[in-house]
Coordinates of C-alpha atoms in Angstrom, one line a residue:
X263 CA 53.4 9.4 -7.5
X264 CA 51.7 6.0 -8.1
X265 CA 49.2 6.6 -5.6
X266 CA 47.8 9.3 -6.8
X267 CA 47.6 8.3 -10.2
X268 CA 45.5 5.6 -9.2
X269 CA 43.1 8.0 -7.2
X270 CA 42.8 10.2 -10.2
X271 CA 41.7 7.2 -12.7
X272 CA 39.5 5.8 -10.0
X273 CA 38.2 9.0 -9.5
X274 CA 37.6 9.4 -12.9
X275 CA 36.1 6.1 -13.7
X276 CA 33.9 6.7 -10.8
X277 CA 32.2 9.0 -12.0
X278 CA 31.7 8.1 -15.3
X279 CA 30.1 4.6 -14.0
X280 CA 28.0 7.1 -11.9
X281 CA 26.9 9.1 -14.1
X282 CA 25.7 6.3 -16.6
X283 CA 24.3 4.7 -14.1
X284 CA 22.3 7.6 -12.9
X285 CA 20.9 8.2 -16.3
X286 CA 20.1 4.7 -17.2
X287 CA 17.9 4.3 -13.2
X288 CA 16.2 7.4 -13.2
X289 CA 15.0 7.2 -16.9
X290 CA 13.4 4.1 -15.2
X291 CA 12.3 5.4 -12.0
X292 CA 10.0 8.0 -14.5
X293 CA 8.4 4.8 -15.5
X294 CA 8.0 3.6 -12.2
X295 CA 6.8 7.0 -11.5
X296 CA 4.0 7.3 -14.4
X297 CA 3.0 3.6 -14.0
X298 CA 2.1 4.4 -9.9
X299 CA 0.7 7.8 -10.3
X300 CA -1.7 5.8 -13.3
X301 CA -2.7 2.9 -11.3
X302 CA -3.5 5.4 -8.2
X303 CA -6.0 7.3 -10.5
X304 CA -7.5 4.5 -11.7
X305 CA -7.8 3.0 -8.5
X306 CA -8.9 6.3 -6.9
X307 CA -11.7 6.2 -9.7
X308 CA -12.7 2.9 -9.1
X309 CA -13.2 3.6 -4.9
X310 CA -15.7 6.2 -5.3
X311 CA -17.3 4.4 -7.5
X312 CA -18.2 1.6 -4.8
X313 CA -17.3 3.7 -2.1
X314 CA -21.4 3.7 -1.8
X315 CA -21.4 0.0 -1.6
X316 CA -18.8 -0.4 1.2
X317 CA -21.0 0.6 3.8
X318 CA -22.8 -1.4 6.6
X319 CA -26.4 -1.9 6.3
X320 CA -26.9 0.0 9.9
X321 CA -30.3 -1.2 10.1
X322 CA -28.9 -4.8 10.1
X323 CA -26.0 -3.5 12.6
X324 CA -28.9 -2.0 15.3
X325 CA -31.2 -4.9 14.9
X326 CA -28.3 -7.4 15.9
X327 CA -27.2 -5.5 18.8
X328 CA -30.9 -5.3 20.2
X329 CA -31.1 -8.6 19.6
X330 CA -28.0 -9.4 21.4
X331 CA -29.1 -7.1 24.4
X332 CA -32.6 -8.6 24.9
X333 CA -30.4 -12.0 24.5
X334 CA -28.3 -11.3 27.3
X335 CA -31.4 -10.0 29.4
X336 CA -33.4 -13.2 28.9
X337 CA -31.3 -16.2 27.7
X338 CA -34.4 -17.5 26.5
X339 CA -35.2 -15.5 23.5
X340 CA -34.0 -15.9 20.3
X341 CA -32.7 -19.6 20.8
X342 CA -31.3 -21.5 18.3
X343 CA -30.7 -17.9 16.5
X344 CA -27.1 -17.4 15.8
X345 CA -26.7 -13.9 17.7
X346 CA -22.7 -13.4 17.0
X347 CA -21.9 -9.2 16.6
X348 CA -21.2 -7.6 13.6
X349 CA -17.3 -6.4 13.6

């Protein structure tokens, strides 16, 4: 039968192409793989590095907000001060 020849050599062909293709993507995805899990350590080792740095100066952060409370209390202090919150 015609028909199922051609089913068998699709088949067949199929899964050749399939299996090349299979080889030749996940010998690259082991690239891709290394590469990421690389640039994560680096990165990782370059956050606690400055992780110290990142911080707010919370001195700085309480001063403003007293600032901005005494502000609110008596619009008269601090003029011309630029009294905008810290995020």
């Amino acid at each position: 039968d015609i028909k199922s020849r051609f089913w068998t050599t699709y088949a067949r062909e199929a899964a050749d192409y399939d299996a090349e293709f299979l080889e030749r993507y996940k010998s690259d995805m082991d690239i891709v793989l290394i590469f990421a899990g690389l640039f994560s350590a680096v990165s990782a080792g370059f956050l606690v590095g400055l992780a110290p740095t990142l911080s707010e100066d919370q001195v700085a952060v309480t001063n403003q907000l007293l600032r901005t409370l005494i502000h609110a209390i008596d619009n008269t202090t601090f003029s011309g001060q630029d009294l905008s919150i810290p995020p």
